[in-house]
């Protein structure tokens, strides 16, 4: 596999003209600025999703009680501050919708795909910078439409983020008319952000790697984003198609999913989950990649089994296409299909297990530095273990009969999406913040935020497994209506209180983030002593990233190498024999080695 | 507060089988959970940075990769094969006992309407009667529910029986189960179906055969008066 | 570079505001968060009481009344307990040869008069039954929907001429709704208790009446002139009659329904056009 490309070396960018405020900060084509834009927008929507979750937990913790500030809401949502059942259904729907599409996806793919891919492969920007700018701007526009849906008559969508038909096909069933339409329009639009972004990521990684940056010298963060981009490219259009069909059923009288016109409700589920399952791997793979970088770097040790890690990422992505039916075991789908999907679902546990063991192997005999990114990274591993193991209960179809649509599923999904993706994002943000903004985040605040988040996160979500074992269904406005669930109310209140604390603790992160922008310690090029190319340039990198084309001599995980003086060995540092001693910094053109050293 | 991982009481023939499968998974995942988490914490403590400490340059171990690929694979595939029999028994329509007592259950926003055969013992004839939100069945007798939905998807959930099946408009799905003791138990809706979803509840009362026959006779006498 | 933060914070809310302004609420089924809107700034009553006349009468039921089905409230004990005798369907309510729950209203003849909006009308849910079973309101008049049962009811109004609503009341509470377009009749039902149905007639004027158990109705203080009035029943359909109102006089009208009318087409969701046409049957 010899695909080294030698692009023209960059001239210095000192003569680059001043673009003005609008072209620099608003309509930028620079991948690093776009990454920042994605970061602020997705953090905003993370806040929105969190507030919605808080309201859900208020109702479950204190059912029928007036909510603090609830009197600010109109009577159609919460008369006297008491949440109505239909508003509760909208809350659970919109919480998940905002979190998945407007917080997690933009943060994982939008922020880190943009920030890391060009820098880690030695490119000056993405393959299609203007397309990249479009890809960002679609997101806040779609997000605004989604927010607006709260304010229309009938309120926001209330059929679940999964929007099962026929419930979602007509306001007749939900009382929601325009809100459901806006939900569909918003998601149709935001899909194009993912699709265009993915086109960029794939093209950039394939075509714009620096000389010597062979496939198996690409850092795992970029690998995970590259594979995620393929999933986005193939899965999101399926969702878009399904959403358009549902929109037609809602508005122009088609009957793809409406039984009134001989439509098929299960067809919606197949389309949705055929997208939906690759989607959850889209949500976890980038986090896995980032955590791999951080654990290796902060343990001063190569990632254990780099090739296996890449293969495991690819295996997860590939297998992710053939397991969607496990969301539909109880749906009325042909039960014989249940066995097929059970088998494939069990198999997909294996590559995740491989990755977990490899992370442990990376820590083994390492020299582990307990800074905030590392703490978040190992938290990711420990919580992902729980999330992955809990999945096995549902993968076994007969046991899923009991657990489907209960809080056991809610526990599982929050362990992989919050324990996994969110802690993975904290790991990535705290690690790459210096590169983005030129300053370190405050380490003490970071550790306090980490430990409090870890504790209250687990106190919130772990008991949900038990709620599920006791049979509590999901999306239930008031479980006390059922005698067999009344004894669980104290548990629900306990969970709600811990959730409020967990949410409040995030203020420390926000404060740290904002304070460090101005007051953080100056970072320098490589505060973490990492090997990958982004740490060879200033923080933040200048326009064009690399003053000269970097040349790559080795893989990204040469930490504590016996031949190296330091416990790290940057990818672009020439080999010892050529320069008669380890030198720091990028090679000058005079030291470019012959082709033979560039590897295969 | 109930922190228990123990399944609540079960009153059907499926219950013990599903519950013991659950416990098998709980044991396996529990052991793996403790083993991996303890290892993680142990490594973090043992290999934490200390002055003068240096990490060992280890890139991987092929044998280890093979072991921890094959072992999980064997365990999970084994679990899948182990579960197949139970899944077929519960879900395969051709395995539903022929002598099952049949009830039509039609779900709609927000109630369960159960249609029982009238004195002629046949469903679908003029003497059938409907009970709202109340299922009555005899103990130790296979019951077959023909599950339907009028408007949107609902889900027929009998927690104590470990029974769950989505009711889909346009489909008629058979669900079968057999109660092992008498009493009154819960019927819940387990698929979001609108604003009344949280309250779409009913009861399922298991009678002795004699009591059930008496109940049936009493209902059939009032049959024409019910809607 | 930090200015980007500030601008981002402004941009998103601004976009939201733009979109919100673009999407106004729809017609009808609108809710008013504050209490009864009452008369507000509407016109004063244009009718001069000194010259007004009245229409009054009764609804007769000929022949045997059909037997009504009993309602099984066993699944909702709180409601079952509120009924001292077995609750029966209210579809046909006959006592002593008189038919109740017939909606009588002025269909044509009021031309272009506009009337002040009255105070809120009450629709109560008590014992899992709508009280009243048939209700008349004016366009934009508040309907106060009250839950006296303390358990979940939803109120689903399904008009044809305007957007309906489907709102829930999980406990004892009141909500206000109103209808922006005249329509006869708007069906209302509860999905949690499938036997609960009610009908609301929405008119651009206050001349409507629901016959009581004695079959009587009255439309008083009408300007003198020729009118067409309609009597609507949920099973037996609608009938019209021409009536002439003279000053100081009460015109007596009798409508007769019988079980043989059971196959009639029951108009629902009909728009209301007050323009006077000379005779029944000439209309559109």
mmCIF file of C-alpha atoms in Angstrom, chain A residues 21 25-26 36-37 40-41 44 75-76 79 84-86 136-137 144-145 147-148 151-153 172-175 177 437 477 514 517-518, chain C residues 1-5 7-9 11-12 15-16 19-20 23 25-31 33 152 156 163-164 166-168 170 173 177:
data_model
loop_
_atom_site.group_PDB
_atom_site.id
_atom_site.type_symbol
_atom_site.label_atom_id
_atom_site.label_comp_id
_atom_site.label_asym_id
_atom_site.label_seq_id
_atom_site.Cartn_x
_atom_site.Cartn_y
_atom_site.Cartn_z
ATOM 1 C CA UNK A 21 -13.810 39.719 10.822
ATOM 2 C CA UNK A 25 -14.730 34.196 12.478
ATOM 3 C CA UNK A 26 -18.099 33.685 10.848
ATOM 4 C CA UNK A 36 -14.207 25.930 17.142
ATOM 5 C CA UNK A 37 -17.529 26.947 15.639
ATOM 6 C CA UNK A 40 -19.486 26.345 20.667
ATOM 7 C CA UNK A 41 -22.675 25.387 18.857
ATOM 8 C CA UNK A 44 -24.891 25.147 23.469
ATOM 9 C CA UNK A 75 -50.205 26.321 30.091
ATOM 10 C CA UNK A 76 -50.062 24.058 27.070
ATOM 11 C CA UNK A 79 -49.999 24.660 33.787
ATOM 12 C CA UNK A 84 -48.415 17.665 31.279
ATOM 13 C CA UNK A 85 -48.107 14.117 29.883
ATOM 14 C CA UNK A 86 -47.923 15.286 26.293
ATOM 15 C CA UNK A 136 -20.818 23.691 9.667
ATOM 16 C CA UNK A 137 -23.432 26.305 8.875
ATOM 17 C CA UNK A 144 -32.717 26.721 15.262
ATOM 18 C CA UNK A 145 -35.555 25.030 13.407
ATOM 19 C CA UNK A 147 -35.689 24.824 18.803
ATOM 20 C CA UNK A 148 -38.465 26.708 17.075
ATOM 21 C CA UNK A 151 -43.035 27.361 20.092
ATOM 22 C CA UNK A 152 -45.567 26.270 17.513
ATOM 23 C CA UNK A 153 -49.133 25.274 18.257
ATOM 24 C CA UNK A 172 -54.426 12.859 15.329
ATOM 25 C CA UNK A 173 -52.502 10.498 17.581
ATOM 26 C CA UNK A 174 -50.256 12.936 19.421
ATOM 27 C CA UNK A 175 -51.883 16.351 19.232
ATOM 28 C CA UNK A 177 -48.889 18.887 14.101
ATOM 29 C CA UNK A 437 -6.712 27.835 22.076
ATOM 30 C CA UNK A 477 -44.884 10.061 32.716
ATOM 31 C CA UNK A 514 -14.112 30.057 29.562
ATOM 32 C CA UNK A 517 -9.353 30.991 27.272
ATOM 33 C CA UNK A 518 -7.853 34.110 28.792
ATOM 34 C CA UNK C 1 -11.016 35.250 18.339
ATOM 35 C CA UNK C 2 -13.071 35.318 21.462
ATOM 36 C CA UNK C 3 -15.547 37.582 19.736
ATOM 37 C CA UNK C 4 -16.665 34.425 17.988
ATOM 38 C CA UNK C 5 -18.131 33.267 21.270
ATOM 39 C CA UNK C 7 -21.501 36.308 18.165
ATOM 40 C CA UNK C 8 -22.410 32.682 18.390
ATOM 41 C CA UNK C 9 -24.470 33.406 21.455
ATOM 42 C CA UNK C 11 -26.781 34.244 16.367
ATOM 43 C CA UNK C 12 -28.655 31.215 17.566
ATOM 44 C CA UNK C 15 -32.362 32.728 14.238
ATOM 45 C CA UNK C 16 -34.805 31.199 16.648
ATOM 46 C CA UNK C 19 -38.294 31.441 12.815
ATOM 47 C CA UNK C 20 -40.718 31.841 15.662
ATOM 48 C CA UNK C 23 -44.496 30.359 12.402
ATOM 49 C CA UNK C 25 -50.185 29.716 15.665
ATOM 50 C CA UNK C 26 -52.923 28.254 13.539
ATOM 51 C CA UNK C 27 -56.620 28.867 13.525
ATOM 52 C CA UNK C 28 -58.938 27.499 16.070
ATOM 53 C CA UNK C 29 -58.230 25.232 18.974
ATOM 54 C CA UNK C 30 -56.145 28.083 20.321
ATOM 55 C CA UNK C 31 -55.573 28.203 24.007
ATOM 56 C CA UNK C 33 -53.444 30.882 29.155
ATOM 57 C CA UNK C 152 -56.037 11.279 33.663
ATOM 58 C CA UNK C 156 -59.509 15.473 22.018
ATOM 59 C CA UNK C 163 -57.252 22.697 13.740
ATOM 60 C CA UNK C 164 -58.312 20.610 16.720
ATOM 61 C CA UNK C 166 -55.625 16.990 22.089
ATOM 62 C CA UNK C 167 -54.696 18.008 25.588
ATOM 63 C CA UNK C 168 -54.405 16.059 28.773
ATOM 64 C CA UNK C 170 -53.589 14.212 34.564
ATOM 65 C CA UNK C 173 -57.199 21.037 37.047
ATOM 66 C CA UNK C 177 -59.576 26.400 24.954
#
